[in-house]
């Protein structure tokens, strides 16, 4: 009985989201992706395990990205968890390589959508040059990933201990592992044809590392600790958790 009630509730939400929310006004606006550091610099930030981290390279493959009208909601019916996202206000359908250390925004093109209030975004992290996606970046840009979804080089320092490291991760194709859901802006973003600027997906890079304990990296190659050689470590798991956590991302409107 409870299952039937839940399914009926999902269907009702589907009808509502596909009908009454649609404004009908077609608009287009620019989109982009950017790395953001709360410390204001990539040279030295500290994580929750007291490691001081500096990055020299940081790339990720992003796409597609969807912008929705609904805020995340909680239901007592587990099957409803992702049923009602509202209407799609815009989408980035190609895959782009993002240099997270670049001060410039990675432009991901103009999206055709509808006027409305953006309250949620969803992004996918597929392997580079996935055959199901068109490529938004050139081939030279994809070389920076070294065949990975995410590629980062840096140094971690704690007391007298220094560790050069490389993060080389491809997100596993398991369930929704390659999907980052429920990304929310700090406040609702009104999208209209009269508003100039760009809708930007921000990657809060420091949050990826917040619980990484570099002491757990034991396997090294030529003095460099490579994450793919330490898949059973706390550092690998904590980094992947940081990447998958929706609070590691934000949506902003930038003029």
mmCIF file of C-alpha atoms in Angstrom:
data_model
loop_
_atom_site.group_PDB
_atom_site.id
_atom_site.type_symbol
_atom_site.label_atom_id
_atom_site.label_comp_id
_atom_site.label_asym_id
_atom_site.label_seq_id
_atom_site.Cartn_x
_atom_site.Cartn_y
_atom_site.Cartn_z
ATOM 1 C CA UNK A 1 0.000 0.000 0.000
ATOM 2 C CA UNK A 2 2.800 2.403 0.971
ATOM 3 C CA UNK A 3 4.598 1.629 -2.307
ATOM 4 C CA UNK A 4 1.442 2.487 -4.329
ATOM 5 C CA UNK A 5 1.047 5.765 -2.440
ATOM 6 C CA UNK A 6 4.695 6.703 -3.111
ATOM 7 C CA UNK A 7 4.404 5.922 -6.815
ATOM 8 C CA UNK A 8 1.214 7.977 -7.081
ATOM 9 C CA UNK A 9 2.947 10.866 -5.334
ATOM 10 C CA UNK A 10 5.871 10.679 -7.777
ATOM 11 C CA UNK A 11 3.498 10.738 -10.754
ATOM 12 C CA UNK A 12 1.644 13.744 -9.352
ATOM 13 C CA UNK A 13 4.945 15.624 -8.851
ATOM 14 C CA UNK A 14 5.940 14.784 -12.414
ATOM 15 C CA UNK A 15 2.723 16.271 -13.786
ATOM 16 C CA UNK A 16 3.149 19.419 -11.695
ATOM 17 C CA UNK A 17 6.785 19.968 -12.636
ATOM 18 C CA UNK A 18 6.116 19.478 -16.353
ATOM 19 C CA UNK A 19 3.135 21.772 -16.425
ATOM 20 C CA UNK A 20 2.544 24.697 -14.114
ATOM 21 C CA UNK A 21 6.206 25.774 -13.767
ATOM 22 C CA UNK A 22 6.866 26.340 -17.461
ATOM 23 C CA UNK A 23 6.910 30.059 -18.217
ATOM 24 C CA UNK A 24 7.014 29.601 -21.963
ATOM 25 C CA UNK A 25 9.514 32.443 -22.454
ATOM 26 C CA UNK A 26 12.507 31.137 -24.413
ATOM 27 C CA UNK A 27 15.848 32.721 -23.529
ATOM 28 C CA UNK A 28 19.545 32.102 -24.079
ATOM 29 C CA UNK A 29 22.470 32.904 -21.801
ATOM 30 C CA UNK A 30 26.181 32.194 -21.478
ATOM 31 C CA UNK A 31 27.505 29.460 -19.206
ATOM 32 C CA UNK A 32 30.891 28.628 -17.720
ATOM 33 C CA UNK A 33 32.849 26.642 -15.130
ATOM 34 C CA UNK A 34 35.509 27.982 -12.787
ATOM 35 C CA UNK A 35 37.716 26.769 -9.950
ATOM 36 C CA UNK A 36 37.307 28.772 -6.734
ATOM 37 C CA UNK A 37 39.529 28.927 -3.651
ATOM 38 C CA UNK A 38 38.193 30.477 -0.454
ATOM 39 C CA UNK A 39 41.757 31.274 0.589
ATOM 40 C CA UNK A 40 42.103 33.339 -2.585
ATOM 41 C CA UNK A 41 45.233 31.471 -3.685
ATOM 42 C CA UNK A 42 46.167 28.035 -4.979
ATOM 43 C CA UNK A 43 49.613 28.252 -3.398
ATOM 44 C CA UNK A 44 48.809 27.386 0.184
ATOM 45 C CA UNK A 45 45.569 26.259 1.808
ATOM 46 C CA UNK A 46 45.065 24.072 4.852
ATOM 47 C CA UNK A 47 42.689 21.138 5.139
ATOM 48 C CA UNK A 48 40.886 19.586 8.108
ATOM 49 C CA UNK A 49 43.803 17.228 8.792
ATOM 50 C CA UNK A 50 46.281 20.108 9.254
ATOM 51 C CA UNK A 51 48.031 19.580 5.923
ATOM 52 C CA UNK A 52 49.134 22.687 4.035
ATOM 53 C CA UNK A 53 48.459 22.036 0.357
ATOM 54 C CA UNK A 54 49.721 23.794 -2.743
ATOM 55 C CA UNK A 55 48.665 22.872 -6.289
ATOM 56 C CA UNK A 56 50.617 23.278 -9.514
ATOM 57 C CA UNK A 57 48.092 21.577 -11.849
ATOM 58 C CA UNK A 58 44.380 20.866 -11.503
ATOM 59 C CA UNK A 59 42.192 19.710 -14.389
ATOM 60 C CA UNK A 60 38.822 17.996 -14.621
ATOM 61 C CA UNK A 61 36.488 16.813 -17.382
ATOM 62 C CA UNK A 62 32.970 18.191 -16.927
ATOM 63 C CA UNK A 63 29.781 17.617 -18.859
ATOM 64 C CA UNK A 64 26.945 17.492 -19.331
ATOM 65 C CA UNK A 65 25.543 20.061 -16.861
ATOM 66 C CA UNK A 66 21.856 20.762 -16.227
ATOM 67 C CA UNK A 67 20.234 23.743 -14.500
ATOM 68 C CA UNK A 68 16.845 23.152 -12.867
ATOM 69 C CA UNK A 69 14.067 25.211 -11.315
ATOM 70 C CA UNK A 70 13.440 23.107 -8.212
ATOM 71 C CA UNK A 71 15.280 23.269 -4.894
ATOM 72 C CA UNK A 72 16.330 19.934 -3.332
ATOM 73 C CA UNK A 73 13.495 18.408 -1.336
ATOM 74 C CA UNK A 74 13.251 15.628 1.237
ATOM 75 C CA UNK A 75 10.505 13.038 1.122
ATOM 76 C CA UNK A 76 9.617 10.136 3.346
ATOM 77 C CA UNK A 77 9.356 8.048 0.205
ATOM 78 C CA UNK A 78 12.925 7.035 -0.805
ATOM 79 C CA UNK A 79 11.930 6.354 -4.416
ATOM 80 C CA UNK A 80 11.060 10.064 -4.815
ATOM 81 C CA UNK A 81 14.592 11.228 -4.024
ATOM 82 C CA UNK A 82 15.376 12.518 -7.515
ATOM 83 C CA UNK A 83 11.884 12.489 -9.038
ATOM 84 C CA UNK A 84 11.086 16.202 -9.003
ATOM 85 C CA UNK A 85 13.787 18.574 -10.266
ATOM 86 C CA UNK A 86 11.397 20.960 -11.952
ATOM 87 C CA UNK A 87 11.914 22.119 -15.507
ATOM 88 C CA UNK A 88 15.300 22.321 -17.216
ATOM 89 C CA UNK A 89 16.191 25.995 -17.516
ATOM 90 C CA UNK A 90 19.320 25.295 -19.538
ATOM 91 C CA UNK A 91 21.926 22.646 -20.235
ATOM 92 C CA UNK A 92 25.531 22.192 -21.323
ATOM 93 C CA UNK A 93 25.565 19.043 -23.449
ATOM 94 C CA UNK A 94 29.251 18.849 -24.423
ATOM 95 C CA UNK A 95 32.249 17.774 -22.368
ATOM 96 C CA UNK A 96 34.822 20.401 -21.409
ATOM 97 C CA UNK A 97 38.263 20.328 -19.842
ATOM 98 C CA UNK A 98 38.460 22.842 -16.991
ATOM 99 C CA UNK A 99 41.744 24.254 -15.719
ATOM 100 C CA UNK A 100 40.785 24.864 -12.100
ATOM 101 C CA UNK A 101 43.861 27.028 -11.457
ATOM 102 C CA UNK A 102 43.099 29.408 -14.313
ATOM 103 C CA UNK A 103 41.772 32.778 -13.185
ATOM 104 C CA UNK A 104 39.678 32.891 -16.356
ATOM 105 C CA UNK A 105 36.345 31.101 -16.590
ATOM 106 C CA UNK A 106 36.154 28.091 -18.906
ATOM 107 C CA UNK A 107 33.402 29.159 -21.275
ATOM 108 C CA UNK A 108 30.972 26.341 -21.982
ATOM 109 C CA UNK A 109 28.858 28.063 -24.604
ATOM 110 C CA UNK A 110 25.419 29.582 -24.789
ATOM 111 C CA UNK A 111 22.473 27.520 -23.625
ATOM 112 C CA UNK A 112 18.934 27.766 -24.943
ATOM 113 C CA UNK A 113 16.427 27.488 -22.126
ATOM 114 C CA UNK A 114 13.492 29.115 -20.388
ATOM 115 C CA UNK A 115 13.133 32.094 -18.112
ATOM 116 C CA UNK A 116 12.759 31.113 -14.499
ATOM 117 C CA UNK A 117 14.470 30.765 -11.145
ATOM 118 C CA UNK A 118 17.537 28.532 -10.984
ATOM 119 C CA UNK A 119 17.606 26.669 -7.671
ATOM 120 C CA UNK A 120 19.555 23.543 -8.532
ATOM 121 C CA UNK A 121 22.223 22.181 -10.855
ATOM 122 C CA UNK A 122 23.459 18.718 -11.722
ATOM 123 C CA UNK A 123 26.775 17.792 -13.330
ATOM 124 C CA UNK A 124 28.326 14.631 -14.743
ATOM 125 C CA UNK A 125 31.949 13.522 -14.559
ATOM 126 C CA UNK A 126 32.500 11.068 -17.403
ATOM 127 C CA UNK A 127 35.909 9.837 -18.586
ATOM 128 C CA UNK A 128 37.592 12.226 -21.023
ATOM 129 C CA UNK A 129 36.420 11.980 -24.638
ATOM 130 C CA UNK A 130 33.490 9.740 -23.712
ATOM 131 C CA UNK A 131 32.011 8.498 -26.982
ATOM 132 C CA UNK A 132 28.478 9.508 -25.962
ATOM 133 C CA UNK A 133 29.408 13.204 -25.697
ATOM 134 C CA UNK A 134 30.439 15.884 -28.136
ATOM 135 C CA UNK A 135 33.687 17.622 -27.208
ATOM 136 C CA UNK A 136 33.595 21.270 -26.210
ATOM 137 C CA UNK A 137 37.362 21.598 -25.665
ATOM 138 C CA UNK A 138 40.113 20.934 -28.191
ATOM 139 C CA UNK A 139 42.274 17.803 -28.219
ATOM 140 C CA UNK A 140 45.266 19.608 -26.706
ATOM 141 C CA UNK A 141 43.208 20.478 -23.635
ATOM 142 C CA UNK A 142 42.238 16.838 -23.109
ATOM 143 C CA UNK A 143 45.924 15.846 -22.985
ATOM 144 C CA UNK A 144 46.176 17.699 -19.646
ATOM 145 C CA UNK A 145 43.992 15.023 -18.053
ATOM 146 C CA UNK A 146 46.393 12.165 -18.854
ATOM 147 C CA UNK A 147 43.374 9.966 -19.527
ATOM 148 C CA UNK A 148 41.680 10.707 -16.190
ATOM 149 C CA UNK A 149 38.437 12.423 -15.158
ATOM 150 C CA UNK A 150 40.469 14.477 -12.661
ATOM 151 C CA UNK A 151 44.202 15.163 -12.709
ATOM 152 C CA UNK A 152 45.933 17.206 -9.989
ATOM 153 C CA UNK A 153 49.584 17.754 -9.074
ATOM 154 C CA UNK A 154 50.714 19.352 -5.839
ATOM 155 C CA UNK A 155 52.554 19.185 -2.533
ATOM 156 C CA UNK A 156 51.257 18.566 0.986
ATOM 157 C CA UNK A 157 53.228 19.675 4.050
ATOM 158 C CA UNK A 158 52.637 18.880 7.721
ATOM 159 C CA UNK A 159 55.371 19.681 10.220
ATOM 160 C CA UNK A 160 58.585 18.175 8.869
ATOM 161 C CA UNK A 161 56.764 15.902 6.428
ATOM 162 C CA UNK A 162 56.486 16.887 2.757
ATOM 163 C CA UNK A 163 54.693 14.811 0.143
ATOM 164 C CA UNK A 164 54.563 15.513 -3.566
ATOM 165 C CA UNK A 165 51.398 13.945 -4.928
ATOM 166 C CA UNK A 166 49.401 13.287 -8.080
ATOM 167 C CA UNK A 167 45.650 12.762 -8.040
ATOM 168 C CA UNK A 168 44.729 10.686 -11.100
ATOM 169 C CA UNK A 169 41.141 9.534 -10.738
ATOM 170 C CA UNK A 170 38.490 8.330 -13.158
ATOM 171 C CA UNK A 171 35.086 8.189 -11.462
ATOM 172 C CA UNK A 172 33.808 4.572 -11.328
ATOM 173 C CA UNK A 173 30.804 3.713 -13.504
ATOM 174 C CA UNK A 174 28.694 2.512 -10.594
ATOM 175 C CA UNK A 175 25.161 3.693 -9.889
ATOM 176 C CA UNK A 176 25.147 7.499 -9.698
ATOM 177 C CA UNK A 177 28.870 7.812 -8.906
ATOM 178 C CA UNK A 178 29.443 9.980 -11.987
ATOM 179 C CA UNK A 179 26.599 12.333 -11.099
ATOM 180 C CA UNK A 180 26.851 15.283 -8.703
ATOM 181 C CA UNK A 181 23.282 16.122 -7.680
ATOM 182 C CA UNK A 182 21.611 18.843 -5.618
ATOM 183 C CA UNK A 183 24.138 21.602 -6.340
ATOM 184 C CA UNK A 184 22.493 24.780 -5.090
ATOM 185 C CA UNK A 185 23.290 28.482 -5.492
ATOM 186 C CA UNK A 186 23.811 30.654 -2.407
ATOM 187 C CA UNK A 187 20.515 32.298 -3.315
ATOM 188 C CA UNK A 188 17.944 31.863 -6.069
ATOM 189 C CA UNK A 189 19.092 33.080 -9.496
ATOM 190 C CA UNK A 190 16.536 34.739 -11.733
ATOM 191 C CA UNK A 191 17.109 34.013 -15.422
ATOM 192 C CA UNK A 192 15.540 36.367 -17.938
ATOM 193 C CA UNK A 193 16.253 37.720 -21.409
ATOM 194 C CA UNK A 194 16.929 41.170 -19.946
ATOM 195 C CA UNK A 195 19.757 40.049 -17.652
ATOM 196 C CA UNK A 196 23.327 40.268 -18.893
ATOM 197 C CA UNK A 197 26.084 38.005 -17.631
ATOM 198 C CA UNK A 198 26.808 34.282 -17.314
ATOM 199 C CA UNK A 199 25.599 31.378 -15.209
ATOM 200 C CA UNK A 200 28.727 29.824 -13.689
ATOM 201 C CA UNK A 201 29.210 26.437 -12.059
ATOM 202 C CA UNK A 202 31.902 26.918 -9.419
ATOM 203 C CA UNK A 203 34.186 24.105 -8.250
ATOM 204 C CA UNK A 204 35.240 24.688 -4.627
ATOM 205 C CA UNK A 205 38.544 22.848 -5.011
ATOM 206 C CA UNK A 206 39.617 23.080 -1.360
ATOM 207 C CA UNK A 207 36.558 21.033 -0.353
ATOM 208 C CA UNK A 208 37.882 18.088 -2.363
ATOM 209 C CA UNK A 209 40.825 17.856 0.040
ATOM 210 C CA UNK A 210 39.126 18.794 3.299
ATOM 211 C CA UNK A 211 39.432 15.351 4.959
ATOM 212 C CA UNK A 212 42.414 13.927 3.062
ATOM 213 C CA UNK A 213 45.142 12.544 5.320
ATOM 214 C CA UNK A 214 48.276 12.316 3.178
ATOM 215 C CA UNK A 215 49.945 10.096 5.816
ATOM 216 C CA UNK A 216 47.787 7.255 4.471
ATOM 217 C CA UNK A 217 49.590 7.413 1.104
ATOM 218 C CA UNK A 218 52.323 4.773 1.343
ATOM 219 C CA UNK A 219 53.063 3.738 -2.256
ATOM 220 C CA UNK A 220 55.266 6.158 -4.156
ATOM 221 C CA UNK A 221 56.984 6.352 -7.544
ATOM 222 C CA UNK A 222 60.172 8.402 -7.940
ATOM 223 C CA UNK A 223 59.334 10.303 -4.769
ATOM 224 C CA UNK A 224 55.748 11.104 -5.827
ATOM 225 C CA UNK A 225 52.682 9.651 -4.095
ATOM 226 C CA UNK A 226 50.181 8.718 -6.801
ATOM 227 C CA UNK A 227 46.566 8.295 -5.733
ATOM 228 C CA UNK A 228 45.805 5.536 -8.257
ATOM 229 C CA UNK A 229 48.598 3.478 -6.650
ATOM 230 C CA UNK A 230 46.933 3.953 -3.242
ATOM 231 C CA UNK A 231 43.278 3.129 -3.938
ATOM 232 C CA UNK A 232 42.846 1.440 -0.549
ATOM 233 C CA UNK A 233 44.074 4.499 1.353
ATOM 234 C CA UNK A 234 42.066 6.958 3.433
ATOM 235 C CA UNK A 235 43.380 9.751 1.187
ATOM 236 C CA UNK A 236 41.932 8.207 -1.977
ATOM 237 C CA UNK A 237 38.532 7.561 -0.375
ATOM 238 C CA UNK A 238 38.377 10.992 1.275
ATOM 239 C CA UNK A 239 39.274 12.777 -1.958
ATOM 240 C CA UNK A 240 36.658 10.853 -3.946
ATOM 241 C CA UNK A 241 34.095 11.654 -1.238
ATOM 242 C CA UNK A 242 35.007 15.339 -1.508
ATOM 243 C CA UNK A 243 34.535 15.253 -5.273
ATOM 244 C CA UNK A 244 31.134 13.571 -4.913
ATOM 245 C CA UNK A 245 29.829 15.923 -2.210
ATOM 246 C CA UNK A 246 27.464 18.573 -3.594
ATOM 247 C CA UNK A 247 28.800 21.170 -1.150
ATOM 248 C CA UNK A 248 32.047 21.124 -3.154
ATOM 249 C CA UNK A 249 30.200 23.083 -5.855
ATOM 250 C CA UNK A 250 28.148 26.217 -6.222
ATOM 251 C CA UNK A 251 26.178 28.095 -8.865
ATOM 252 C CA UNK A 252 26.676 31.821 -9.335
ATOM 253 C CA UNK A 253 25.544 34.517 -11.724
ATOM 254 C CA UNK A 254 28.503 36.650 -12.776
ATOM 255 C CA UNK A 255 28.117 39.907 -14.674
#
